């Protein structure tokens, strides 16, 4: 198995169709995936695919933007649309890809990796190098139409890791806080 990375817009069509089929398998919707792109291009989506002999076994996207938190600016990145082929779940493929994304974010020079996950997935992400931020809420959407991760009906945990010296020094400011992520109307909350 090996990992391929592409800007989302440069992902080969045959692989993008496989990814959309996996997403449809995990999150059925009224309209099946048509191979179109999922994310706001302003978030510089980077797709990572775990491949086995031409087949996408797991996929995820890394989204990024600058955020301001406690009057400091940070280059932030986060995971989105993490999915593993149903037939091979439980074999470590997703963990391998999530750990590779963690390493890629650190190597790319981001200050912080930051995203939410459903509470039952917290241990999975921790096993791939991420840490839960106690009491932290990400505010998605836009300033005009906020989309917080603690809204009714959500059971989310904020996961993170601190890559730069600046973010490590200011780590305590991220605990028990509300972080204005504001990725926009397309992604709402990565």
mmCIF file of C-alpha atoms in Angstrom:
data_model
loop_
_atom_site.group_PDB
_atom_site.id
_atom_site.type_symbol
_atom_site.label_atom_id
_atom_site.label_comp_id
_atom_site.label_asym_id
_atom_site.label_seq_id
_atom_site.Cartn_x
_atom_site.Cartn_y
_atom_site.Cartn_z
ATOM 1 C CA UNK A 1 0.000 0.000 0.000
ATOM 2 C CA UNK A 2 1.089 3.552 -0.647
ATOM 3 C CA UNK A 3 -0.255 7.066 -0.176
ATOM 4 C CA UNK A 4 -0.933 9.533 -2.965
ATOM 5 C CA UNK A 5 -1.510 13.255 -2.377
ATOM 6 C CA UNK A 6 -3.054 15.753 -4.770
ATOM 7 C CA UNK A 7 -4.635 19.166 -4.584
ATOM 8 C CA UNK A 8 -8.320 18.216 -4.695
ATOM 9 C CA UNK A 9 -8.761 19.895 -8.094
ATOM 10 C CA UNK A 10 -5.866 17.853 -9.525
ATOM 11 C CA UNK A 11 -7.028 14.453 -8.277
ATOM 12 C CA UNK A 12 -7.300 12.102 -11.276
ATOM 13 C CA UNK A 13 -10.936 11.609 -12.254
ATOM 14 C CA UNK A 14 -10.870 7.822 -11.827
ATOM 15 C CA UNK A 15 -9.579 8.184 -8.265
ATOM 16 C CA UNK A 16 -11.990 11.002 -7.451
ATOM 17 C CA UNK A 17 -14.893 8.790 -8.531
ATOM 18 C CA UNK A 18 -13.669 6.031 -6.190
ATOM 19 C CA UNK A 19 -13.419 8.534 -3.326
ATOM 20 C CA UNK A 20 -16.955 9.787 -3.961
ATOM 21 C CA UNK A 21 -18.225 6.196 -3.964
ATOM 22 C CA UNK A 22 -16.559 5.614 -0.569
ATOM 23 C CA UNK A 23 -18.104 8.813 0.772
ATOM 24 C CA UNK A 24 -21.524 7.758 -0.509
ATOM 25 C CA UNK A 25 -21.035 4.364 1.171
ATOM 26 C CA UNK A 26 -20.191 6.053 4.505
ATOM 27 C CA UNK A 27 -22.638 8.961 4.313
ATOM 28 C CA UNK A 28 -25.530 8.077 1.983
ATOM 29 C CA UNK A 29 -27.245 11.118 0.577
ATOM 30 C CA UNK A 30 -30.140 11.822 -1.722
ATOM 31 C CA UNK A 31 -27.777 12.362 -4.645
ATOM 32 C CA UNK A 32 -24.858 10.024 -5.353
ATOM 33 C CA UNK A 33 -21.361 11.462 -5.791
ATOM 34 C CA UNK A 34 -20.799 12.777 -9.285
ATOM 35 C CA UNK A 35 -17.044 13.270 -9.131
ATOM 36 C CA UNK A 36 -17.325 16.994 -8.364
ATOM 37 C CA UNK A 37 -15.180 18.652 -5.743
ATOM 38 C CA UNK A 38 -16.342 18.784 -2.129
ATOM 39 C CA UNK A 39 -14.517 21.772 -0.693
ATOM 40 C CA UNK A 40 -14.168 25.522 -0.991
ATOM 41 C CA UNK A 41 -11.033 26.147 -3.098
ATOM 42 C CA UNK A 42 -10.133 29.028 -0.739
ATOM 43 C CA UNK A 43 -9.310 26.354 1.884
ATOM 44 C CA UNK A 44 -6.653 24.849 -0.422
ATOM 45 C CA UNK A 45 -8.023 21.290 -0.162
ATOM 46 C CA UNK A 46 -5.373 18.584 -0.373
ATOM 47 C CA UNK A 47 -6.583 15.014 -0.898
ATOM 48 C CA UNK A 48 -4.682 12.064 0.543
ATOM 49 C CA UNK A 49 -5.494 8.563 -0.666
ATOM 50 C CA UNK A 50 -4.308 5.209 0.701
ATOM 51 C CA UNK A 51 -3.967 3.021 -2.370
ATOM 52 C CA UNK A 52 -3.707 -0.732 -2.884
ATOM 53 C CA UNK A 53 -3.156 -1.861 -6.459
ATOM 54 C CA UNK A 54 -5.167 0.986 -8.002
ATOM 55 C CA UNK A 55 -7.967 0.855 -5.430
ATOM 56 C CA UNK A 56 -8.616 3.644 -2.937
ATOM 57 C CA UNK A 57 -8.748 1.972 0.485
ATOM 58 C CA UNK A 58 -9.078 5.174 2.544
ATOM 59 C CA UNK A 59 -9.242 8.879 1.781
ATOM 60 C CA UNK A 60 -9.248 12.222 3.533
ATOM 61 C CA UNK A 61 -8.855 15.893 2.756
ATOM 62 C CA UNK A 62 -6.708 18.468 4.520
ATOM 63 C CA UNK A 63 -8.171 21.976 4.556
ATOM 64 C CA UNK A 64 -6.236 25.042 5.663
ATOM 65 C CA UNK A 65 -6.556 28.733 6.438
ATOM 66 C CA UNK A 66 -5.203 31.403 8.727
ATOM 67 C CA UNK A 67 -7.083 31.839 11.986
ATOM 68 C CA UNK A 68 -6.832 34.389 14.760
ATOM 69 C CA UNK A 69 -7.090 33.181 18.336
ATOM 70 C CA UNK A 70 -6.430 35.328 21.414
ATOM 71 C CA UNK A 71 -5.077 38.075 19.150
ATOM 72 C CA UNK A 72 -2.479 35.769 17.572
ATOM 73 C CA UNK A 73 -2.491 34.501 13.992
ATOM 74 C CA UNK A 74 -1.942 30.854 13.198
ATOM 75 C CA UNK A 75 -1.699 28.843 10.023
ATOM 76 C CA UNK A 76 -4.242 26.111 10.747
ATOM 77 C CA UNK A 77 -5.085 22.905 8.940
ATOM 78 C CA UNK A 78 -7.701 20.287 9.639
ATOM 79 C CA UNK A 79 -8.994 16.928 8.512
ATOM 80 C CA UNK A 80 -12.185 16.562 6.536
ATOM 81 C CA UNK A 81 -14.142 13.710 4.930
ATOM 82 C CA UNK A 82 -12.050 10.910 6.480
ATOM 83 C CA UNK A 83 -13.374 7.636 5.105
ATOM 84 C CA UNK A 84 -12.265 3.998 4.806
ATOM 85 C CA UNK A 85 -13.664 1.414 2.407
ATOM 86 C CA UNK A 86 -16.340 -0.472 4.342
ATOM 87 C CA UNK A 87 -15.012 -3.918 3.390
ATOM 88 C CA UNK A 88 -11.593 -3.213 4.959
ATOM 89 C CA UNK A 89 -12.524 -1.228 8.073
ATOM 90 C CA UNK A 90 -10.856 -2.313 11.295
ATOM 91 C CA UNK A 91 -7.541 -3.204 9.622
ATOM 92 C CA UNK A 92 -5.691 0.031 10.424
ATOM 93 C CA UNK A 93 -5.963 1.638 6.981
ATOM 94 C CA UNK A 94 -7.763 4.735 8.242
ATOM 95 C CA UNK A 95 -5.343 5.093 11.153
ATOM 96 C CA UNK A 96 -2.388 4.821 8.777
ATOM 97 C CA UNK A 97 -3.777 7.579 6.554
ATOM 98 C CA UNK A 98 -4.753 9.866 9.455
ATOM 99 C CA UNK A 99 -1.259 9.464 10.967
ATOM 100 C CA UNK A 100 0.270 10.290 7.566
ATOM 101 C CA UNK A 101 -1.903 13.418 7.353
ATOM 102 C CA UNK A 102 -0.745 14.420 10.854
ATOM 103 C CA UNK A 103 2.892 14.095 9.731
ATOM 104 C CA UNK A 104 2.190 15.955 6.467
ATOM 105 C CA UNK A 105 0.681 18.907 8.355
ATOM 106 C CA UNK A 106 3.693 19.113 10.656
ATOM 107 C CA UNK A 107 6.112 18.925 7.720
ATOM 108 C CA UNK A 108 4.159 21.554 5.746
ATOM 109 C CA UNK A 109 4.840 24.154 8.430
ATOM 110 C CA UNK A 110 1.349 24.630 9.844
ATOM 111 C CA UNK A 111 1.200 26.053 13.348
ATOM 112 C CA UNK A 112 -1.699 23.892 14.416
ATOM 113 C CA UNK A 113 -3.843 21.001 13.242
ATOM 114 C CA UNK A 114 -7.426 21.407 14.380
ATOM 115 C CA UNK A 115 -10.720 19.646 13.607
ATOM 116 C CA UNK A 116 -13.783 18.067 15.186
ATOM 117 C CA UNK A 117 -14.890 14.470 15.229
ATOM 118 C CA UNK A 118 -17.830 12.541 16.612
ATOM 119 C CA UNK A 119 -17.139 11.670 20.264
ATOM 120 C CA UNK A 120 -16.977 7.877 19.629
ATOM 121 C CA UNK A 121 -14.060 8.492 17.194
ATOM 122 C CA UNK A 122 -11.866 10.319 19.734
ATOM 123 C CA UNK A 123 -9.744 7.230 20.577
ATOM 124 C CA UNK A 124 -9.244 6.466 16.900
ATOM 125 C CA UNK A 125 -7.798 9.939 16.254
ATOM 126 C CA UNK A 126 -5.741 9.823 19.450
ATOM 127 C CA UNK A 127 -4.182 6.566 18.247
ATOM 128 C CA UNK A 128 -3.008 8.429 15.112
ATOM 129 C CA UNK A 129 -1.267 11.252 17.010
ATOM 130 C CA UNK A 130 -4.068 13.731 17.736
ATOM 131 C CA UNK A 131 -5.113 15.050 21.154
ATOM 132 C CA UNK A 132 -8.514 16.116 22.445
ATOM 133 C CA UNK A 133 -8.792 19.765 23.473
ATOM 134 C CA UNK A 134 -10.857 19.785 26.666
ATOM 135 C CA UNK A 135 -13.924 21.994 26.538
ATOM 136 C CA UNK A 136 -12.977 23.539 23.185
ATOM 137 C CA UNK A 137 -15.560 24.473 20.566
ATOM 138 C CA UNK A 138 -14.820 25.238 16.922
ATOM 139 C CA UNK A 139 -17.045 27.882 15.376
ATOM 140 C CA UNK A 140 -17.562 27.160 11.717
ATOM 141 C CA UNK A 141 -19.645 28.801 9.048
ATOM 142 C CA UNK A 142 -19.115 32.541 8.792
ATOM 143 C CA UNK A 143 -19.237 35.412 11.310
ATOM 144 C CA UNK A 144 -22.700 36.260 9.914
ATOM 145 C CA UNK A 145 -23.949 32.645 10.067
ATOM 146 C CA UNK A 146 -21.881 30.829 12.707
ATOM 147 C CA UNK A 147 -21.953 27.026 12.883
ATOM 148 C CA UNK A 148 -20.559 25.984 16.309
ATOM 149 C CA UNK A 149 -19.486 22.434 17.086
ATOM 150 C CA UNK A 150 -21.471 22.497 20.361
ATOM 151 C CA UNK A 151 -24.853 23.183 18.777
ATOM 152 C CA UNK A 152 -27.825 21.049 19.876
ATOM 153 C CA UNK A 153 -27.768 17.554 18.406
ATOM 154 C CA UNK A 154 -23.991 17.520 17.908
ATOM 155 C CA UNK A 155 -21.733 15.355 20.050
ATOM 156 C CA UNK A 156 -18.359 16.594 18.842
ATOM 157 C CA UNK A 157 -14.863 16.600 20.295
ATOM 158 C CA UNK A 158 -12.227 19.085 19.129
ATOM 159 C CA UNK A 159 -8.967 17.361 18.209
ATOM 160 C CA UNK A 160 -5.646 19.130 17.699
ATOM 161 C CA UNK A 161 -1.902 19.050 17.679
ATOM 162 C CA UNK A 162 0.532 21.913 18.034
ATOM 163 C CA UNK A 163 3.372 21.961 15.515
ATOM 164 C CA UNK A 164 5.092 25.345 15.828
ATOM 165 C CA UNK A 165 6.885 26.858 18.802
ATOM 166 C CA UNK A 166 4.320 29.687 18.848
ATOM 167 C CA UNK A 167 1.357 27.326 19.035
ATOM 168 C CA UNK A 168 3.030 25.107 21.649
ATOM 169 C CA UNK A 169 3.723 28.130 23.854
ATOM 170 C CA UNK A 170 0.105 29.250 23.552
ATOM 171 C CA UNK A 171 -1.473 25.807 23.830
ATOM 172 C CA UNK A 172 -3.283 26.578 27.123
ATOM 173 C CA UNK A 173 -5.238 29.357 25.373
ATOM 174 C CA UNK A 174 -6.870 26.721 23.149
ATOM 175 C CA UNK A 175 -8.279 24.730 26.090
ATOM 176 C CA UNK A 176 -11.856 25.509 27.179
ATOM 177 C CA UNK A 177 -12.177 28.126 24.462
ATOM 178 C CA UNK A 178 -14.271 28.989 21.433
ATOM 179 C CA UNK A 179 -12.088 29.080 18.323
ATOM 180 C CA UNK A 180 -13.332 31.141 15.392
ATOM 181 C CA UNK A 181 -12.482 28.867 12.474
ATOM 182 C CA UNK A 182 -15.036 30.303 10.001
ATOM 183 C CA UNK A 183 -14.235 28.112 6.955
ATOM 184 C CA UNK A 184 -17.274 29.462 5.072
ATOM 185 C CA UNK A 185 -20.625 28.238 3.815
ATOM 186 C CA UNK A 186 -19.420 25.265 1.755
ATOM 187 C CA UNK A 187 -17.465 23.412 4.416
ATOM 188 C CA UNK A 188 -19.120 25.015 7.457
ATOM 189 C CA UNK A 189 -17.000 22.923 9.848
ATOM 190 C CA UNK A 190 -14.053 20.864 8.787
#
